[in-house]
Amino acid sequence: MPFAAIGRASALASYYAPAFATDEPVLGLSAVPMLAATFDEAEVLLRIARPAYAAALARHGQILLATEPWRPAALWSTFRLRSAGDLRGTRFALDATSYAGAGWAELFARLGAERAAYTEAEVVLSGGYIPSEVLAREFACVTEVFFAQQLTFLTANREMVEALTGAQREALVAVGREIEADLWRRIRAFVRRDQQEVAHRGVLVSEPPADVLPALRKAAEPDVRRWTDAMGAEGGAILANYRRAIGF
């Protein structure tokens, strides 16, 4: 439904936050590529951006109760990726869903990859929505690049929350915190288990070669700038505070 209607339509709502980046650019942050390289960094980014998330949601009658992290986007390929140069000239596609960030395909074009249909691709970037067991039937290798860790938001209708007693509001917020902490613990364990399961199916699971992450980060800079430009001064502050916090 339209983003402006979510806060009025239900007491609780769960949705893919970047889907509403045109309404509130800050909601697209978790789909901006190559910002976090680990779960710890992704949690730091969430902590720094949370006040901006809360302010954006408040403008639409919502209160953020919890975030659910997706499996970090990874590169699946028909061959083992040995260097960033291996991407040049390869047939590239996004996975067969609509859950991809703005500019993801263009980023790989900057590295020399050639856009192709999913069924013809040698390299596919999966945002974590398609189960790995499905991708494992079609690709021999997966490289964990932590391309982006997208978020689902659980929000509450502000009017509903304000109608609760003080004790009820405290309980609701506490439950949200507990849910979020549990979801972030679970995603860490899930990725380890997921890697083991696809390896058991014969997929080669590997860390990125030394030059791949620097090449991806450099290619992602236009996408990072596009997000900060859409956000204005607030976006620049979020990015600077985040990079300072992780020592980037």
mmCIF file of C-alpha atoms in Angstrom:
data_model
loop_
_atom_site.group_PDB
_atom_site.id
_atom_site.type_symbol
_atom_site.label_atom_id
_atom_site.label_comp_id
_atom_site.label_asym_id
_atom_site.label_seq_id
_atom_site.Cartn_x
_atom_site.Cartn_y
_atom_site.Cartn_z
ATOM 1 C CA MET A 1 0.000 0.000 0.000
ATOM 2 C CA PRO A 2 1.175 3.629 -0.231
ATOM 3 C CA PHE A 3 3.682 4.408 2.490
ATOM 4 C CA ALA A 4 1.586 7.262 3.840
ATOM 5 C CA ALA A 5 -1.267 4.822 4.499
ATOM 6 C CA ILE A 6 0.693 2.209 6.455
ATOM 7 C CA GLY A 7 0.588 4.100 9.741
ATOM 8 C CA ARG A 8 -3.189 4.485 9.522
ATOM 9 C CA ALA A 9 -4.093 1.085 8.106
ATOM 10 C CA SER A 10 -2.980 -1.244 10.885
ATOM 11 C CA ALA A 11 -1.753 -1.377 14.441
ATOM 12 C CA LEU A 12 1.399 -3.240 13.410
ATOM 13 C CA ALA A 13 3.140 -3.447 10.044
ATOM 14 C CA SER A 14 6.085 -5.380 8.635
ATOM 15 C CA TYR A 15 7.692 -4.360 5.340
ATOM 16 C CA TYR A 16 10.890 -4.152 3.304
ATOM 17 C CA ALA A 17 12.213 -0.716 4.236
ATOM 18 C CA PRO A 18 14.091 0.173 0.986
ATOM 19 C CA ALA A 19 10.851 -0.264 -0.978
ATOM 20 C CA PHE A 20 9.814 3.153 0.348
ATOM 21 C CA ALA A 21 13.045 5.050 -0.290
ATOM 22 C CA THR A 22 11.264 7.363 -2.723
ATOM 23 C CA ASP A 23 9.028 8.502 0.151
ATOM 24 C CA GLU A 24 11.825 8.742 2.711
ATOM 25 C CA PRO A 25 15.376 8.379 1.313
ATOM 26 C CA VAL A 26 16.772 7.225 4.657
ATOM 27 C CA LEU A 27 14.769 3.996 4.292
ATOM 28 C CA GLY A 28 16.991 3.049 1.361
ATOM 29 C CA LEU A 29 20.136 3.045 3.484
ATOM 30 C CA SER A 30 20.286 -0.699 4.090
ATOM 31 C CA ALA A 31 20.291 -1.310 0.321
ATOM 32 C CA VAL A 32 23.185 1.094 -0.364
ATOM 33 C CA PRO A 33 26.010 -1.221 -1.467
ATOM 34 C CA MET A 34 29.331 -1.910 0.208
ATOM 35 C CA LEU A 35 28.870 0.122 3.385
ATOM 36 C CA ALA A 36 29.221 -2.691 5.927
ATOM 37 C CA ALA A 37 31.605 -5.616 5.653
ATOM 38 C CA THR A 38 30.483 -7.562 8.743
ATOM 39 C CA PHE A 39 27.450 -8.046 10.953
ATOM 40 C CA ASP A 40 29.110 -5.895 13.602
ATOM 41 C CA GLU A 41 29.494 -3.027 11.133
ATOM 42 C CA ALA A 42 25.895 -3.440 9.948
ATOM 43 C CA GLU A 43 24.716 -3.128 13.554
ATOM 44 C CA VAL A 44 26.823 0.013 14.016
ATOM 45 C CA LEU A 45 25.220 1.479 10.886
ATOM 46 C CA LEU A 46 21.769 0.675 12.274
ATOM 47 C CA ARG A 47 22.567 2.300 15.612
ATOM 48 C CA ILE A 48 23.787 5.510 13.975
ATOM 49 C CA ALA A 49 20.906 5.689 11.498
ATOM 50 C CA ARG A 50 18.186 4.769 13.976
ATOM 51 C CA PRO A 51 17.296 8.358 15.020
ATOM 52 C CA ALA A 52 16.872 9.259 11.331
ATOM 53 C CA TYR A 53 14.729 6.168 10.781
ATOM 54 C CA ALA A 54 12.578 7.109 13.773
ATOM 55 C CA ALA A 55 12.130 10.690 12.571
ATOM 56 C CA ALA A 56 11.158 9.557 9.071
ATOM 57 C CA LEU A 57 8.618 7.068 10.405
ATOM 58 C CA ALA A 58 7.175 9.631 12.819
ATOM 59 C CA ARG A 59 6.307 11.830 9.833
ATOM 60 C CA HIS A 60 4.038 9.011 8.671
ATOM 61 C CA GLY A 61 2.445 8.041 11.967
ATOM 62 C CA GLN A 62 4.711 5.068 12.681
ATOM 63 C CA ILE A 63 7.041 4.009 15.489
ATOM 64 C CA LEU A 64 9.947 1.634 14.826
ATOM 65 C CA LEU A 65 9.740 -1.417 17.074
ATOM 66 C CA ALA A 66 12.336 -3.719 15.493
ATOM 67 C CA THR A 67 14.438 -4.370 12.420
ATOM 68 C CA GLU A 68 14.925 -7.745 10.770
ATOM 69 C CA PRO A 69 18.227 -8.202 8.907
ATOM 70 C CA TRP A 70 18.297 -10.113 5.646
ATOM 71 C CA ARG A 71 20.982 -12.535 4.607
ATOM 72 C CA PRO A 72 23.795 -10.316 3.285
ATOM 73 C CA ALA A 73 23.783 -10.111 -0.497
ATOM 74 C CA ALA A 74 26.356 -12.458 -2.040
ATOM 75 C CA LEU A 75 27.808 -13.253 -5.463
ATOM 76 C CA TRP A 76 26.858 -16.596 -6.981
ATOM 77 C CA SER A 77 28.798 -17.719 -10.048
ATOM 78 C CA THR A 78 29.383 -20.604 -12.419
ATOM 79 C CA PHE A 79 33.140 -20.312 -11.827
ATOM 80 C CA ARG A 80 35.432 -19.524 -8.921
ATOM 81 C CA LEU A 81 36.034 -15.783 -8.610
ATOM 82 C CA ARG A 82 39.811 -15.309 -8.299
ATOM 83 C CA SER A 83 40.131 -11.547 -8.847
ATOM 84 C CA ALA A 84 38.090 -8.448 -9.587
ATOM 85 C CA GLY A 85 39.268 -8.739 -13.182
ATOM 86 C CA ASP A 86 37.261 -11.944 -13.530
ATOM 87 C CA LEU A 87 34.083 -9.838 -13.524
ATOM 88 C CA ARG A 88 35.072 -7.995 -16.698
ATOM 89 C CA GLY A 89 33.159 -9.359 -19.660
ATOM 90 C CA THR A 90 31.127 -11.839 -17.624
ATOM 91 C CA ARG A 91 27.371 -12.131 -18.093
ATOM 92 C CA PHE A 92 25.841 -10.598 -14.951
ATOM 93 C CA ALA A 93 22.311 -10.485 -13.545
ATOM 94 C CA LEU A 94 20.486 -9.630 -10.365
ATOM 95 C CA ASP A 95 18.539 -12.467 -8.808
ATOM 96 C CA ALA A 96 15.026 -13.058 -10.068
ATOM 97 C CA THR A 97 13.228 -10.875 -7.499
ATOM 98 C CA SER A 98 12.394 -7.198 -7.178
ATOM 99 C CA TYR A 99 14.346 -6.849 -3.933
ATOM 100 C CA ALA A 100 17.440 -5.104 -5.270
ATOM 101 C CA GLY A 101 18.817 -1.714 -4.387
ATOM 102 C CA ALA A 102 18.929 1.209 -6.778
ATOM 103 C CA GLY A 103 21.965 1.021 -9.040
ATOM 104 C CA TRP A 104 23.108 -2.478 -8.135
ATOM 105 C CA ALA A 105 23.338 -3.615 -11.743
ATOM 106 C CA GLU A 106 25.037 -0.374 -12.811
ATOM 107 C CA LEU A 107 27.725 -0.940 -10.193
ATOM 108 C CA PHE A 108 28.779 -4.165 -11.883
ATOM 109 C CA ALA A 109 28.680 -2.489 -15.279
ATOM 110 C CA ARG A 110 31.342 -0.098 -13.936
ATOM 111 C CA LEU A 111 33.487 -3.178 -13.300
ATOM 112 C CA GLY A 112 33.041 -4.350 -16.875
ATOM 113 C CA ALA A 113 30.334 -6.960 -16.393
ATOM 114 C CA GLU A 114 27.749 -7.317 -19.163
ATOM 115 C CA ARG A 115 24.067 -7.285 -18.186
ATOM 116 C CA ALA A 116 22.303 -10.519 -19.078
ATOM 117 C CA ALA A 117 19.087 -12.352 -18.366
ATOM 118 C CA TYR A 118 19.070 -14.340 -15.139
ATOM 119 C CA THR A 119 18.835 -17.613 -17.067
ATOM 120 C CA GLU A 120 21.990 -16.765 -19.046
ATOM 121 C CA ALA A 121 24.097 -15.223 -16.291
ATOM 122 C CA GLU A 122 27.513 -16.459 -15.211
ATOM 123 C CA VAL A 123 27.443 -14.241 -12.107
ATOM 124 C CA VAL A 124 24.355 -13.344 -10.084
ATOM 125 C CA LEU A 125 24.036 -10.998 -7.137
ATOM 126 C CA SER A 126 21.484 -12.399 -4.720
ATOM 127 C CA GLY A 127 19.933 -10.060 -2.182
ATOM 128 C CA GLY A 128 19.102 -12.875 0.192
ATOM 129 C CA TYR A 129 15.414 -13.351 -0.626
ATOM 130 C CA ILE A 130 15.841 -16.423 -2.838
ATOM 131 C CA PRO A 131 16.824 -19.459 -0.697
ATOM 132 C CA SER A 132 20.415 -20.522 -1.191
ATOM 133 C CA GLU A 133 19.329 -24.090 -1.900
ATOM 134 C CA VAL A 134 17.633 -22.794 -5.055
ATOM 135 C CA LEU A 135 20.725 -20.905 -6.194
ATOM 136 C CA ALA A 136 22.878 -23.926 -5.367
ATOM 137 C CA ARG A 137 21.127 -25.878 -8.117
ATOM 138 C CA GLU A 138 22.256 -23.367 -10.731
ATOM 139 C CA PHE A 139 25.648 -22.036 -9.585
ATOM 140 C CA ALA A 140 28.841 -23.793 -8.570
ATOM 141 C CA CYS A 141 30.328 -21.068 -6.358
ATOM 142 C CA VAL A 142 29.289 -18.385 -3.893
ATOM 143 C CA THR A 143 31.520 -15.533 -2.742
ATOM 144 C CA GLU A 144 30.517 -13.785 0.477
ATOM 145 C CA VAL A 145 31.065 -10.097 -0.271
ATOM 146 C CA PHE A 146 28.531 -8.697 2.267
ATOM 147 C CA PHE A 147 27.317 -6.488 -0.570
ATOM 148 C CA ALA A 148 24.382 -5.142 1.450
ATOM 149 C CA GLN A 149 22.322 -6.233 4.416
ATOM 150 C CA GLN A 150 18.802 -5.096 3.708
ATOM 151 C CA LEU A 151 16.272 -4.565 6.490
ATOM 152 C CA THR A 152 12.646 -5.308 7.131
ATOM 153 C CA PHE A 153 10.967 -2.929 9.594
ATOM 154 C CA LEU A 154 8.383 -3.834 12.204
ATOM 155 C CA THR A 155 6.476 -0.671 13.071
ATOM 156 C CA ALA A 156 3.537 0.295 15.234
ATOM 157 C CA ASN A 157 0.751 2.794 14.618
ATOM 158 C CA ARG A 158 1.629 5.873 16.677
ATOM 159 C CA GLU A 159 -1.958 6.614 17.664
ATOM 160 C CA MET A 160 -2.383 3.051 18.903
ATOM 161 C CA VAL A 161 0.811 3.280 20.951
ATOM 162 C CA GLU A 162 -0.187 6.615 22.442
ATOM 163 C CA ALA A 163 -3.526 5.112 23.507
ATOM 164 C CA LEU A 164 -1.776 2.447 25.582
ATOM 165 C CA THR A 165 -0.991 2.819 29.245
ATOM 166 C CA GLY A 166 2.557 3.734 30.200
ATOM 167 C CA ALA A 167 3.232 0.159 31.306
ATOM 168 C CA GLN A 168 1.871 -1.238 28.054
ATOM 169 C CA ARG A 169 4.035 1.121 25.983
ATOM 170 C CA GLU A 170 7.126 0.095 27.939
ATOM 171 C CA ALA A 171 6.267 -3.574 27.446
ATOM 172 C CA LEU A 172 5.739 -3.103 23.695
ATOM 173 C CA VAL A 173 9.055 -1.313 23.262
ATOM 174 C CA ALA A 174 10.834 -3.955 25.355
ATOM 175 C CA VAL A 175 9.374 -6.768 23.255
ATOM 176 C CA GLY A 176 10.538 -4.962 20.117
ATOM 177 C CA ARG A 177 14.077 -4.724 21.473
ATOM 178 C CA GLU A 178 14.064 -8.418 22.401
ATOM 179 C CA ILE A 179 12.754 -9.431 18.974
ATOM 180 C CA GLU A 180 15.393 -7.345 17.195
ATOM 181 C CA ALA A 181 18.268 -8.687 19.292
ATOM 182 C CA ASP A 182 17.086 -12.246 18.652
ATOM 183 C CA LEU A 183 16.757 -11.676 14.897
ATOM 184 C CA TRP A 184 20.288 -10.298 14.652
ATOM 185 C CA ARG A 185 21.626 -13.270 16.625
ATOM 186 C CA ARG A 186 19.711 -15.636 14.373
ATOM 187 C CA ILE A 187 20.993 -14.159 11.109
ATOM 188 C CA ARG A 188 24.596 -14.727 12.160
ATOM 189 C CA ALA A 189 23.878 -18.372 12.942
ATOM 190 C CA PHE A 190 21.750 -18.741 9.819
ATOM 191 C CA VAL A 191 24.545 -17.637 7.479
ATOM 192 C CA ARG A 192 27.000 -20.093 9.033
ATOM 193 C CA ARG A 193 24.452 -22.901 8.686
ATOM 194 C CA ASP A 194 23.536 -21.783 5.178
ATOM 195 C CA GLN A 195 27.165 -21.899 4.069
ATOM 196 C CA GLN A 196 27.548 -25.407 5.480
ATOM 197 C CA GLU A 197 24.396 -26.611 3.744
ATOM 198 C CA VAL A 198 25.301 -25.304 0.286
ATOM 199 C CA ALA A 199 28.856 -26.615 0.681
ATOM 200 C CA HIS A 200 27.325 -30.015 1.426
ATOM 201 C CA ARG A 201 25.455 -29.679 -1.880
ATOM 202 C CA GLY A 202 28.797 -29.240 -3.650
ATOM 203 C CA VAL A 203 28.927 -25.430 -3.888
ATOM 204 C CA LEU A 204 32.321 -23.819 -3.311
ATOM 205 C CA VAL A 205 31.882 -21.207 -0.549
ATOM 206 C CA SER A 206 34.721 -18.697 -0.470
ATOM 207 C CA GLU A 207 35.803 -15.353 0.909
ATOM 208 C CA PRO A 208 36.428 -12.658 -1.731
ATOM 209 C CA PRO A 209 39.906 -12.391 -3.283
ATOM 210 C CA ALA A 210 41.983 -9.513 -1.920
ATOM 211 C CA ASP A 211 41.195 -7.034 -4.693
ATOM 212 C CA VAL A 212 37.455 -7.696 -4.982
ATOM 213 C CA LEU A 213 36.186 -5.751 -1.969
ATOM 214 C CA PRO A 214 38.272 -2.629 -2.782
ATOM 215 C CA ALA A 215 37.021 -2.779 -6.379
ATOM 216 C CA LEU A 216 33.397 -3.138 -5.264
ATOM 217 C CA ARG A 217 33.721 -0.278 -2.756
ATOM 218 C CA LYS A 218 35.215 2.012 -5.369
ATOM 219 C CA ALA A 219 32.484 1.107 -7.862
ATOM 220 C CA ALA A 220 29.845 1.713 -5.162
ATOM 221 C CA GLU A 221 30.870 5.299 -4.435
ATOM 222 C CA PRO A 222 28.411 6.802 -6.984
ATOM 223 C CA ASP A 223 25.618 4.896 -5.252
ATOM 224 C CA VAL A 224 26.738 6.091 -1.830
ATOM 225 C CA ARG A 225 26.863 9.679 -3.128
ATOM 226 C CA ARG A 226 23.405 9.328 -4.668
ATOM 227 C CA TRP A 227 21.997 8.342 -1.278
ATOM 228 C CA THR A 228 23.785 11.112 0.620
ATOM 229 C CA ASP A 229 22.709 13.688 -1.986
ATOM 230 C CA ALA A 230 19.088 12.598 -1.581
ATOM 231 C CA MET A 231 19.429 12.910 2.193
ATOM 232 C CA GLY A 232 21.247 16.245 2.232
ATOM 233 C CA ALA A 233 23.314 17.256 5.253
ATOM 234 C CA GLU A 234 21.748 14.536 7.412
ATOM 235 C CA GLY A 235 22.958 11.822 5.056
ATOM 236 C CA GLY A 236 26.484 13.171 5.048
ATOM 237 C CA ALA A 237 26.484 13.231 8.844
ATOM 238 C CA ILE A 238 25.197 9.656 9.116
ATOM 239 C CA LEU A 239 27.835 8.401 6.688
ATOM 240 C CA ALA A 240 30.670 10.348 8.346
ATOM 241 C CA ASN A 241 29.674 9.219 11.837
ATOM 242 C CA TYR A 242 29.398 5.618 10.685
ATOM 243 C CA ARG A 243 32.750 5.551 8.922
ATOM 244 C CA ARG A 244 34.378 7.201 11.917
ATOM 245 C CA ALA A 245 32.855 4.599 14.222
ATOM 246 C CA ILE A 246 34.220 1.664 12.203
ATOM 247 C CA GLY A 247 37.593 3.321 11.573
ATOM 248 C CA PHE A 248 37.106 3.524 7.803
#
